[in-house]
XYZ file of C-alpha atoms in Angstrom:
622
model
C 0.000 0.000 0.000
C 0.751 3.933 -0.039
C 1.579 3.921 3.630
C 4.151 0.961 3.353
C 6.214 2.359 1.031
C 6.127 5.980 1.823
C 9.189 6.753 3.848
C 8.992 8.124 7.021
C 10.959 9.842 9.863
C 9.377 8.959 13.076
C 12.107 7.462 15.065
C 14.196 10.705 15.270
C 11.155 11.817 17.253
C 11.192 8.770 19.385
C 14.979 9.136 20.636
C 14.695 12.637 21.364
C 14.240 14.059 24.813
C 13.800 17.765 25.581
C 15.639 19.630 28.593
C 14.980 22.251 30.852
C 17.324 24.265 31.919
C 17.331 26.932 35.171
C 17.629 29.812 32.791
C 14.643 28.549 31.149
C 16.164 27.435 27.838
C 14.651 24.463 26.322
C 17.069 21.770 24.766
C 17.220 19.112 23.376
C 19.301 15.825 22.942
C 19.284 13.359 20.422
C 19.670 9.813 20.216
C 18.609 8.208 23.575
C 18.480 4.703 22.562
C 17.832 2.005 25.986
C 19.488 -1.270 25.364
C 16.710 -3.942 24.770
C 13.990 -1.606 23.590
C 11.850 -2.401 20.653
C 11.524 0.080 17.450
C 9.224 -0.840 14.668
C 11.639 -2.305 11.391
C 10.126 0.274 9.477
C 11.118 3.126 11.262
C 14.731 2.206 11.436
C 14.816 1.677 7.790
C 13.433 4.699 6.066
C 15.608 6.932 9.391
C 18.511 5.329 7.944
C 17.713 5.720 3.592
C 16.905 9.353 4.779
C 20.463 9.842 6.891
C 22.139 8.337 3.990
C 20.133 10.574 0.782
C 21.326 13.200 2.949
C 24.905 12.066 2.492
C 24.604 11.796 -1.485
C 22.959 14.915 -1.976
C 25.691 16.611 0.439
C 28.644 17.967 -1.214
C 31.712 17.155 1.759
C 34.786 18.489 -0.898
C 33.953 21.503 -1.714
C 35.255 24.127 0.236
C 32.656 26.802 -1.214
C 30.111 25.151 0.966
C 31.519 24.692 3.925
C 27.893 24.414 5.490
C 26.753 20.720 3.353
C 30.257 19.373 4.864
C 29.234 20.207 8.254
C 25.519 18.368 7.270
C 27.572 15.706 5.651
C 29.625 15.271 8.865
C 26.221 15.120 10.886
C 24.627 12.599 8.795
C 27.614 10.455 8.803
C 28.236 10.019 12.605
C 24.117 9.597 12.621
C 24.309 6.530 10.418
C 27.178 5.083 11.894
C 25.759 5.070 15.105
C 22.346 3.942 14.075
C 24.258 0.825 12.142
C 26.185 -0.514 15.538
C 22.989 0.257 17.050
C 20.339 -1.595 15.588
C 22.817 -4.116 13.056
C 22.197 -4.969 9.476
C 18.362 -6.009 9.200
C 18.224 -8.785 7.236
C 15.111 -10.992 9.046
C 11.925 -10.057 8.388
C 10.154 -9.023 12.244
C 7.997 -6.270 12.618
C 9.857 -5.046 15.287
C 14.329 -4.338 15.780
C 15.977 -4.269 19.086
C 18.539 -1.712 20.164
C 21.892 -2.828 21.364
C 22.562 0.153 22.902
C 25.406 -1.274 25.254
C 29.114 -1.438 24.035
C 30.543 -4.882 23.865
C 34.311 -6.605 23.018
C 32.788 -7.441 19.494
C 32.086 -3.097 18.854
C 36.184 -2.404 19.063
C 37.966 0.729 20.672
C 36.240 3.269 19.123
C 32.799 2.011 19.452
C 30.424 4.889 18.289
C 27.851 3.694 21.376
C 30.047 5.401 23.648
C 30.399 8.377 22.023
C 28.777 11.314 23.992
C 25.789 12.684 23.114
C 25.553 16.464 22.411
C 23.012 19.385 23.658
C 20.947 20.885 20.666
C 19.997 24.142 20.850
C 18.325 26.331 22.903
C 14.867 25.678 20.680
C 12.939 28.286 22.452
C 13.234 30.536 25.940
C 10.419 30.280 28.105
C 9.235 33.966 28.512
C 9.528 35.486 31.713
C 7.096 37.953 34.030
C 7.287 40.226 36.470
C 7.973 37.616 39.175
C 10.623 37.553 41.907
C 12.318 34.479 40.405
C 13.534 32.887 43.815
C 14.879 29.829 43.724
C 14.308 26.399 46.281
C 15.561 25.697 49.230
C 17.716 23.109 46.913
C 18.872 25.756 43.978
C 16.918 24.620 41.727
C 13.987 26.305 40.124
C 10.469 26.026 40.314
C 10.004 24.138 37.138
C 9.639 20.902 34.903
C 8.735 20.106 31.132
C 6.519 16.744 29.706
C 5.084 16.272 26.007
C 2.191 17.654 25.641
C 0.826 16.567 21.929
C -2.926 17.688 22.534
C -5.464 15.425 21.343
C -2.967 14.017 18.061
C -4.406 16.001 15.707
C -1.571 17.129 12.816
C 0.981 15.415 15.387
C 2.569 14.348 12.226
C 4.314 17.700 11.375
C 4.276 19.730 15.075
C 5.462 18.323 17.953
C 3.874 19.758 21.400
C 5.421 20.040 24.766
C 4.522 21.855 28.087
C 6.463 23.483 30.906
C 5.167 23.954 33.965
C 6.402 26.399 37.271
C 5.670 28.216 40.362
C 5.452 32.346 39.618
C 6.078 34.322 43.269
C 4.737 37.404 43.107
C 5.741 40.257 45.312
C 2.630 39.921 47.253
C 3.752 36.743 48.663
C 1.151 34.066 46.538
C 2.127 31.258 44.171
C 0.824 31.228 41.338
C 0.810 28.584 39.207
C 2.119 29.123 35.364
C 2.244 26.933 32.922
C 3.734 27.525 28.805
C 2.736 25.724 25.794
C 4.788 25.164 23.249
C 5.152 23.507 19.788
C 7.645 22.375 17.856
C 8.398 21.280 13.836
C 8.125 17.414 14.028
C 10.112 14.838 11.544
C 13.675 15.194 11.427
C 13.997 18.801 12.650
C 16.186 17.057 15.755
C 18.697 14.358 14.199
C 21.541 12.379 16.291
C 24.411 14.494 17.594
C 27.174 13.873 19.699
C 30.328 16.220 21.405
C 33.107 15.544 19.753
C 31.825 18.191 16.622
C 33.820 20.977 16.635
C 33.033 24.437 18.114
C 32.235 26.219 14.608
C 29.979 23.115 13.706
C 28.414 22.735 16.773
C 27.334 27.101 17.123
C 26.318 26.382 13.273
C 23.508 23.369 13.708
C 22.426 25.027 17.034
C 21.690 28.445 15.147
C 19.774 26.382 12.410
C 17.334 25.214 15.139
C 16.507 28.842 15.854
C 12.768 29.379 15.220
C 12.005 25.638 15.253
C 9.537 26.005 18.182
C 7.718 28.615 19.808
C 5.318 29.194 23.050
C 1.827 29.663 21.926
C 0.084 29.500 25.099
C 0.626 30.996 28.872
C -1.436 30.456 31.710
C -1.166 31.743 34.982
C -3.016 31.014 37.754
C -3.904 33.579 40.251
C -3.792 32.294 43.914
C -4.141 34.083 47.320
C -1.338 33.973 49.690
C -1.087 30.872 51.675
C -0.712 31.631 55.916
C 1.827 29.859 55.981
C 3.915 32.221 54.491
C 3.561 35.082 56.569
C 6.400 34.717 59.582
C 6.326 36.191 63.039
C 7.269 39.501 61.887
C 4.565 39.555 59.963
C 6.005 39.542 56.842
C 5.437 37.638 53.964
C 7.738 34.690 53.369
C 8.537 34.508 49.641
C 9.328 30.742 49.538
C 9.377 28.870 45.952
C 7.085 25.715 45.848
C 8.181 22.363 43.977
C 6.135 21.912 40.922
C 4.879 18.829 38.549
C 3.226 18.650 35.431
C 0.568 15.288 34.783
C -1.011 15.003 31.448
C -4.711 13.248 31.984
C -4.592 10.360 30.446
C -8.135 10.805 29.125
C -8.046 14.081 27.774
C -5.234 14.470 25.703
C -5.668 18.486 25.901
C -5.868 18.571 29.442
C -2.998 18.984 32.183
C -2.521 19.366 35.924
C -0.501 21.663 37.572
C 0.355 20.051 41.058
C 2.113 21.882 43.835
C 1.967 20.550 47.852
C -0.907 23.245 48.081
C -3.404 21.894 45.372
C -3.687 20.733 41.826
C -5.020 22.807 38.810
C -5.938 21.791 35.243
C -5.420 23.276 32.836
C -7.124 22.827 29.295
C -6.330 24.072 25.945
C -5.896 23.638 22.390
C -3.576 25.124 21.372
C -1.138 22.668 19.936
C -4.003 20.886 18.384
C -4.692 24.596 16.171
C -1.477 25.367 15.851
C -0.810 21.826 13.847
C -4.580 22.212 12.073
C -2.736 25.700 10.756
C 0.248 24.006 9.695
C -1.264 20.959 7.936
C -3.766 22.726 6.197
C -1.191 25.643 5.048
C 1.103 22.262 3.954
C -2.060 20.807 2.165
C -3.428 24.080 0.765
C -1.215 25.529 -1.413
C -2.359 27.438 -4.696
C -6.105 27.226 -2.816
C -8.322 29.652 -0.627
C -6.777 28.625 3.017
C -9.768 27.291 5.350
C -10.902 29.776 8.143
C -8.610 29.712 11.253
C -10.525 28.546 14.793
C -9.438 30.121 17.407
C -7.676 29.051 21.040
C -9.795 28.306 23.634
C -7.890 27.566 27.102
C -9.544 27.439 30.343
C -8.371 27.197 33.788
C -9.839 25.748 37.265
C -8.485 24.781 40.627
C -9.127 20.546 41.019
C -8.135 20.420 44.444
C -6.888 22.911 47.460
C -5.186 21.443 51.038
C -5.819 24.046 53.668
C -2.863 24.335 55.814
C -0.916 22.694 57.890
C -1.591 19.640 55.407
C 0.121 19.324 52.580
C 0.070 17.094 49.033
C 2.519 14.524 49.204
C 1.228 12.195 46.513
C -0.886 12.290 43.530
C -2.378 9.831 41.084
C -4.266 9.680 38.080
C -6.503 6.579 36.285
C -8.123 6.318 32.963
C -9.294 2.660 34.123
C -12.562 0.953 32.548
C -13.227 0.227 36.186
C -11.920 2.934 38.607
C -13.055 5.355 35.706
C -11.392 9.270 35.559
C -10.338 9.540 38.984
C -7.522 11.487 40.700
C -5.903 9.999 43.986
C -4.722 12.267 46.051
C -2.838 12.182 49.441
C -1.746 14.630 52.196
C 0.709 14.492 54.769
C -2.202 13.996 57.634
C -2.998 10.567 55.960
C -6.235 11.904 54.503
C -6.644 10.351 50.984
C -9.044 12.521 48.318
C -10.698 10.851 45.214
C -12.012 13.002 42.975
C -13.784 12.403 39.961
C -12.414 14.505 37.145
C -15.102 14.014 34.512
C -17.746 15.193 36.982
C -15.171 18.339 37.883
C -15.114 19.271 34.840
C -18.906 19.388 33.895
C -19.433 20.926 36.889
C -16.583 23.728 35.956
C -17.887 23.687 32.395
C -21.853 24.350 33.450
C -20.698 27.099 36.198
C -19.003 29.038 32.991
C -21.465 28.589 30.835
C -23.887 30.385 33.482
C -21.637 33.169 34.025
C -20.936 33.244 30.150
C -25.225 33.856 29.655
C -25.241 36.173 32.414
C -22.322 38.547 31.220
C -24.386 38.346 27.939
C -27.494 38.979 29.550
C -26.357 41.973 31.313
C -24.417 42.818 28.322
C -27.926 43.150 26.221
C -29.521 45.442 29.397
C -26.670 48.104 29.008
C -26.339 47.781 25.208
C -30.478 48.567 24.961
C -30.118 51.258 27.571
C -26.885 53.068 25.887
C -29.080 52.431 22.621
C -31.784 54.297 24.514
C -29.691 57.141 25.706
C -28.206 57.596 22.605
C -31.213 57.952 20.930
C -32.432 60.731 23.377
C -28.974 62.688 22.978
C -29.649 62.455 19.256
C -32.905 64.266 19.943
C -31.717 67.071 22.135
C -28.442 67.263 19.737
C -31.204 68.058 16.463
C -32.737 70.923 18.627
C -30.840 74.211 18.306
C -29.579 75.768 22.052
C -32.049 78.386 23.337
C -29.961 81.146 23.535
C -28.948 80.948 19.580
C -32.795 81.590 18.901
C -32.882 84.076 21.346
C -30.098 86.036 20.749
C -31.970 87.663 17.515
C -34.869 88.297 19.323
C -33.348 90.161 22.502
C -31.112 92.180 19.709
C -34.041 93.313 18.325
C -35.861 94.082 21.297
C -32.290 96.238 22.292
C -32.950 98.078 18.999
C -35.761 99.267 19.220
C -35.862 100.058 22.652
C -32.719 102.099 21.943
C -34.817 104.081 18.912
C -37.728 104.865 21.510
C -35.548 106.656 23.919
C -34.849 109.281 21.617
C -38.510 110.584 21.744
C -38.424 112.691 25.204
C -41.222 114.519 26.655
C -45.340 113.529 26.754
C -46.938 116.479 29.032
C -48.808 117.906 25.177
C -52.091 118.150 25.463
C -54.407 116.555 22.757
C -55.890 119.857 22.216
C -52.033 121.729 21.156
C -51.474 118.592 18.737
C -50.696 119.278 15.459
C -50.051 116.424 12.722
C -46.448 116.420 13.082
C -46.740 115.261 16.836
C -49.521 112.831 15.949
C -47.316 111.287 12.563
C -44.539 110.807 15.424
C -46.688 109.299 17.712
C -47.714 106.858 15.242
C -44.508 106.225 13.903
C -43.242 105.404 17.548
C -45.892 103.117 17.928
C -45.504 101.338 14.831
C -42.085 101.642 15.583
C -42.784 99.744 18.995
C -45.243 96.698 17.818
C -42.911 95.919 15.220
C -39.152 96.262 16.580
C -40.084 95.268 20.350
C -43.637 93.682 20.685
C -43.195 91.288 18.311
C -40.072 90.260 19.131
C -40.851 90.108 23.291
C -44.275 87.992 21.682
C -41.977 85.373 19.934
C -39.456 84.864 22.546
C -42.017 83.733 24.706
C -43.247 81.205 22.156
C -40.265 79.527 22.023
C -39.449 80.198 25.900
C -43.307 78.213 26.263
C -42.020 75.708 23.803
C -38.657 74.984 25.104
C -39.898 74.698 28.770
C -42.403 72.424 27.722
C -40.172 70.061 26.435
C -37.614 70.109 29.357
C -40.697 69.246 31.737
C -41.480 66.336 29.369
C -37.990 65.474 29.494
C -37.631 66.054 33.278
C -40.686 63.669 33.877
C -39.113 60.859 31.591
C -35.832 60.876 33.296
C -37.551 60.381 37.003
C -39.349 57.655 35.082
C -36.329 56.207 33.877
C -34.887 56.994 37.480
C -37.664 54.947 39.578
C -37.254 52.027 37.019
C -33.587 52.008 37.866
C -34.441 52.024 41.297
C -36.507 48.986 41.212
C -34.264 47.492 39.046
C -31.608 48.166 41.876
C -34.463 46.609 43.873
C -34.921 43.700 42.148
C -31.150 42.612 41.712
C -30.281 42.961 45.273
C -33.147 40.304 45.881
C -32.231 37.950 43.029
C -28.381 38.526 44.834
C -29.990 37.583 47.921
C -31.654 34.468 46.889
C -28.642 33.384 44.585
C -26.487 33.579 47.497
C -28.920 31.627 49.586
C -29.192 28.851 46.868
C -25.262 29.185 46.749
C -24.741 28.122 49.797
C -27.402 25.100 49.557
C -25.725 23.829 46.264
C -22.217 23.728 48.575
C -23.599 21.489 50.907
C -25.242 19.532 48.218
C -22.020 19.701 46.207
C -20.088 18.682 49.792
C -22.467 15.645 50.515
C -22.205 14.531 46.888
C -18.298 14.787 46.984
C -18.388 12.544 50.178
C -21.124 10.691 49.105
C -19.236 9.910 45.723
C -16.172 9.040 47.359
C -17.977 6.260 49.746
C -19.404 4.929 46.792
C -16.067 4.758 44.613
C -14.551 3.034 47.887
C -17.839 0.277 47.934
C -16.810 -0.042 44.180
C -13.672 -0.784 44.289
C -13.524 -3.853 46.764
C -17.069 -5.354 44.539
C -14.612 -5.356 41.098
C -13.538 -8.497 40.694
C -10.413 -9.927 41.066
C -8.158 -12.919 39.765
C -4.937 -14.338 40.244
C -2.274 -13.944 37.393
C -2.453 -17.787 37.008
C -6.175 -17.164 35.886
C -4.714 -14.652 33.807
C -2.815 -16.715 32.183
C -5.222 -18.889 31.884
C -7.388 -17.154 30.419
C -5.131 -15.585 27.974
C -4.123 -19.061 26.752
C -7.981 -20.151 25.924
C -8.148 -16.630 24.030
C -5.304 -17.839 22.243
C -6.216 -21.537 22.020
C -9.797 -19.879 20.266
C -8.374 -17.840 18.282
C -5.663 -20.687 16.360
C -8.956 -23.248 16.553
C -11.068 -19.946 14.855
C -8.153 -19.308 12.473
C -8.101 -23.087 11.469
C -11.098 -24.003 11.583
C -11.856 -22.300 7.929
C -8.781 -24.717 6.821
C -10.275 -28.061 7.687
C -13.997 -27.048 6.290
C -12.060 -26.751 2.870
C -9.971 -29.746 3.252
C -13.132 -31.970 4.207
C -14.999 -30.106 1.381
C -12.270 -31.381 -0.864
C -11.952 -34.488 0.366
C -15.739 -35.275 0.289
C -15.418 -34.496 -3.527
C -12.751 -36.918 -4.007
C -14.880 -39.517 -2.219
C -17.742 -38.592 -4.339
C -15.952 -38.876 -7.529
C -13.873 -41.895 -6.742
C -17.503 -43.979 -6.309
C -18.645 -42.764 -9.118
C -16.156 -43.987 -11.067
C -15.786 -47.009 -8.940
C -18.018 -50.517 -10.145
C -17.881 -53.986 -8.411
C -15.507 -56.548 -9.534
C -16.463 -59.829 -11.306
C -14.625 -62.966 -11.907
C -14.490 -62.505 -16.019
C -12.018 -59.201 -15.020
C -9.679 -61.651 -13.283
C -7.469 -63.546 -15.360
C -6.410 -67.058 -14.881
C -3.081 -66.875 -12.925
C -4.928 -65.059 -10.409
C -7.242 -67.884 -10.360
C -5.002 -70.337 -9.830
C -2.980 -68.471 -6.985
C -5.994 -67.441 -5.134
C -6.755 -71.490 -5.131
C -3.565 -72.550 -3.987
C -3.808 -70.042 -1.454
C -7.249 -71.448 0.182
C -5.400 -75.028 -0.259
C -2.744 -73.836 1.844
C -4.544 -72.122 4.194
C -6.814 -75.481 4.469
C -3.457 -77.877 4.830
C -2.892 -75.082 8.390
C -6.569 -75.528 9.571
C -5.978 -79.151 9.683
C -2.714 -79.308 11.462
C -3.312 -77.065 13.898
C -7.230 -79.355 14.608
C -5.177 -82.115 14.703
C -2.722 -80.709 17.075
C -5.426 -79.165 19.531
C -7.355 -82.328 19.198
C -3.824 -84.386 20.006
C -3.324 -81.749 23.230
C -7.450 -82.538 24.006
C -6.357 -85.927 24.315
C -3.206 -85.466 26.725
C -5.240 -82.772 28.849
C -8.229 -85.405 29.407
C -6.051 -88.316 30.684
C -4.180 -86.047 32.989
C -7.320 -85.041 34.472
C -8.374 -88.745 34.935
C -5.555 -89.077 36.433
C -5.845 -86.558 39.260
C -9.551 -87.644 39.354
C -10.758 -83.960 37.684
C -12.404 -85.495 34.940
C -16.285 -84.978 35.870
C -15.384 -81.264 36.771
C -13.187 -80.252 33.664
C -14.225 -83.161 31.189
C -17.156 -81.276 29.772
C -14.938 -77.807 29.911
C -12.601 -79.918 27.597
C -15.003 -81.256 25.310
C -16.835 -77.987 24.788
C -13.302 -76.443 24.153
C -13.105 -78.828 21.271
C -16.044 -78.361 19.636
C -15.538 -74.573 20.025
C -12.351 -75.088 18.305
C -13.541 -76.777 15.346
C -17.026 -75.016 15.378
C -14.391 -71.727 14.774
């Protein structure tokens, strides 16, 4: 098929390790080969056509490329070491064994002891604004495990996780832990440290950009009591750190310190290889829309002080199902159900989640609101630009009025030049001050019209807000009263829970390994008898044929088929066998004889005579 002949570079992967170092370097080291261990044939084949391509494309003589010698040099140690390791493979298994051990047949200069080299650094784990202090020991905080996700595109990234302890200058410890990923395949091939200095700074700047963290998490936890001293200050101590994939859910780790464990979930590495597979896949086409990473973060278990963790313990059993055994130094031991934590955590978020949008909808329809009512006051001009004509006006003609002095002339001394300025002033008047003082008050009227209106619909809006206030501080109260009834529920269940996983686990039942054995050996017995048994249904099929076909064929014999010799050789055959009969009758009848006169003799004849007799007519009756 495809996959048997497509070549493949999946043991560099599987003799790699990666390092940690206190600086917070990631290296890494390649090949870590265990004497005895089992590699698949495969695997050790197409790792070794692909070291030596990589020798016969390489050009090692010419000095214009100094940096294919140096791959050349690489490849070559790689292969030699891989062909002491692992022999020539000439049988045919599915599986090669590593002799990983030197031996009198390797010689001297046995490449099995050569000593393997540091690659790198691949990545540096970012820092924070921590207080970096270090153990009690020297050593930091920190630890590193694979961390492939849930194996999708594991094929071309490579994940791993690294987990510490973060003290902050308050005095807590939080928990931190960095995802990474890596370029899978032969990105990390065998090297060992007797390259030179030029070649080794060369191959370690190559790996620069090979991996990358994608993902940080940190943990936010309140300082512990036990870290504030007599002084009363805080006690910045650095707490020893683990990381435990789940062996359920591949995109799932715990973070596990002597104060309590937290999981962590993400998936990250699980994208980031979707990204990379489909970019590999998709080239020349649209590229399919990117998801995004989704990582979440609960505390699994806290130990109040003085107690401590001491040890921890996860199963993905059929029986014990997705449990976490945990125990502290006061003997206590916790089980805890992490399938059950984690629907609980998820249904708790996804409450909050539809409450934040909830809440989220009340202010966007009330800012929707409010902006629609400062639209509306932003359309209507300000009162004092439409009154600022109007009160000009009025200043006018007030102003031309006060020119006109005097009004003791009496109606009888008028004369039409006093009456055509009387009328003037009044025309004067109604047109440059009355009507002006009579449309400033329509739009005075107007303008306090509307801000009543507006004054009653804001202490409208204010007494709904009000009862709103009113009716969230009871819904508080009652969701802190069913609160605290859901952690006593959630208390008894957790005991309750971990009686009945106890009462569980002594009713599974048990066998001995002889069973076992046993047992394993019927499997086996039924599956050769199964395997088999389709074998001797053809071979009795065929044989019944045979039988069938040979009595068809077959017809009984008559004497005109045998010829005359036959005849005469079959006679002298019955004649000879006749000449025996008669000897041997006359011999038994000769011993008959013998036997009857010793029994007269010892006076046995009434008792054994008949015996005799009988004998000899059973004889010849035969």
């Amino acid at each position: 098929s495809a996959d048997d002949t497509a070549t493949s570079t999946d043991l560099f992967p599987s003799t790699s390790v990666l390092l940690l170092s206190r600086t917070g370097c990631v290296y890494a080291a390649s090949p870590i080969l265990f004497d005895g261990a089992l590699y698949p044939r495969k695997a050790v084949i197409d790792a070794s056509h692909h070291l030596r391509g990589e020798i016969d494309r390489l050009d090692n003589n010419n000095p214009a490329k100094p940096e294919e010698a140096m791959l050349w040099r690489r490849a070559k140690a790689a292969v030699h070491h891989l062909d002491e390791a692992f022999g020539t493979l000439t049988d045919r298994s599915m599986y090669v064994k590593a002799n990983a051990l030197p031996s009198s047949r390797d010689g001297p200069q046995s490449s099995k002891e050569w000593p393997i080299a540091t690659q790198g650094p691949l990545v540096v784990v970012p820092e924070v604004s921590d207080v970096p202090t270090p153990s009690a020991d020297g050593a930091g905080s920190s630890c590193i495990v694979p961390f492939s996700g849930t194996g999708a595109g594991s094929a071309c990234v490579s994940g791993f996780a690294v987990g510490r302890v973060v003290n902050t200058e308050d005095g807590a410890n939080n928990p931190r832990v960095d995802v990474g990923v890596m370029s899978a395949g032969s990105t990390i091939l065998p090297r060992f440290d007797f390259e030179s200095e030029a070649d080794a700074d060369a191959l370690d700047e190559k790996l620069e950009g090979v991996a990358a963290i994608v993902e940080i998490v940190e943990f936010e936890s309140p300082p512990s009591p036990q870290e504030i001293d007599g002084a009363g200050f805080k006690a910045n101590s650095t707490l020893r750190c683990t990381l435990i994939p789940d062996p359920v859910d591949g995109s799932a780790l715990h973070h596990v310190t002597e104060r309590g464990i937290v999981t962590v979930t993400t998936n990250a590495v699980d994208i980031i290889a979707q990204m990379v597979a489909s970019s590999a896949s998709s080239s020349g086409r649209e590229p399919a829309p990117e998801e995004l990473i989704s990582t979440s973060a609960w505390s699994l278990l806290e130990v109040s002080s003085p107690a401590a963790l001491e040890g921890v313990g996860l199963s993905g059993d059929a029986h014990l199902g997705h449990i976490l055994l945990a125990t502290a130094s006061d003997g206590s031991i916790e089980a805890v159900n992490i399938t059950a934590a984690q629907y609980l955590h998820e249904a708790s978020k996804m409450s909050s989640e539809n409450a934040s949008e909830r809440a989220l909808a009340v202010v966007s329809s009330a800012q929707t609101e409010s902006d629609e009512a400062l639209k509306a006051m932003e359309s209507l001009p300000p009162l004092h630009e439409l009154i600022a004509p109007l009160l000009e006006d009025i200043s006018s003609g007030l102003a031309g009025m006060g020119k006109i002095v005097g009004g003791a002339t009496r109606p009888q001394d008028a004369n039409p030049g006093t009456v055509a300025t009387v009328l003037n002033t009044k025309s004067s008047c109604e047109k440059d001050v009355v009507l002006p003082l009579k449309e400033l008050h329509s739009l005075t009227t107007v303008r306090r019209e509307l801000l009543q209106d507006m004054y009653e619909s804001q202490m409208t809006q204010i007494e709904e807000l009000r009862k709103m206030v009113e009716t969230l501080r009871e819904r508080t109260a009652k969701s802190n009263e069913k609160k605290e009834q859901v952690e006593e529920n959630a208390t008894a269940l957790s005991q309750r829970s971990a009686a009945v996983l106890t009462a569980a686990r002594d009713l599974v039942p048990t066998i001995t390994e002889a069973e076992h054995q046993y047992f394993t050996q019927l499997k086996r017995y039924d599956a050769t008898t199964k395997k088999w048994q389709g074998h001797l249904d053809a071979m009795k099929n065929r044989a019944d044929k045979l039988s069938d076909e040979a009595s068809a064929q077959s017809v009984p014999p008559s004497l005109d088929d045998i010829g005359a010799n036959e005849l005469t050789h079959m006679n002298e055959l019955v004649k000879g066998q006749g000449s025996h009969l008669k000897l041997a009758a006359r011999k038994l009848e000769k011993l008959g004889r013998e036997t009857k006169r010793i029994t007269q003799a010892v006076g046995l004849d009434e008792v054994h005579g008949v015996g005799v007799t009988k004998g000899k007519e059973n004889v010849h009756g035969q």
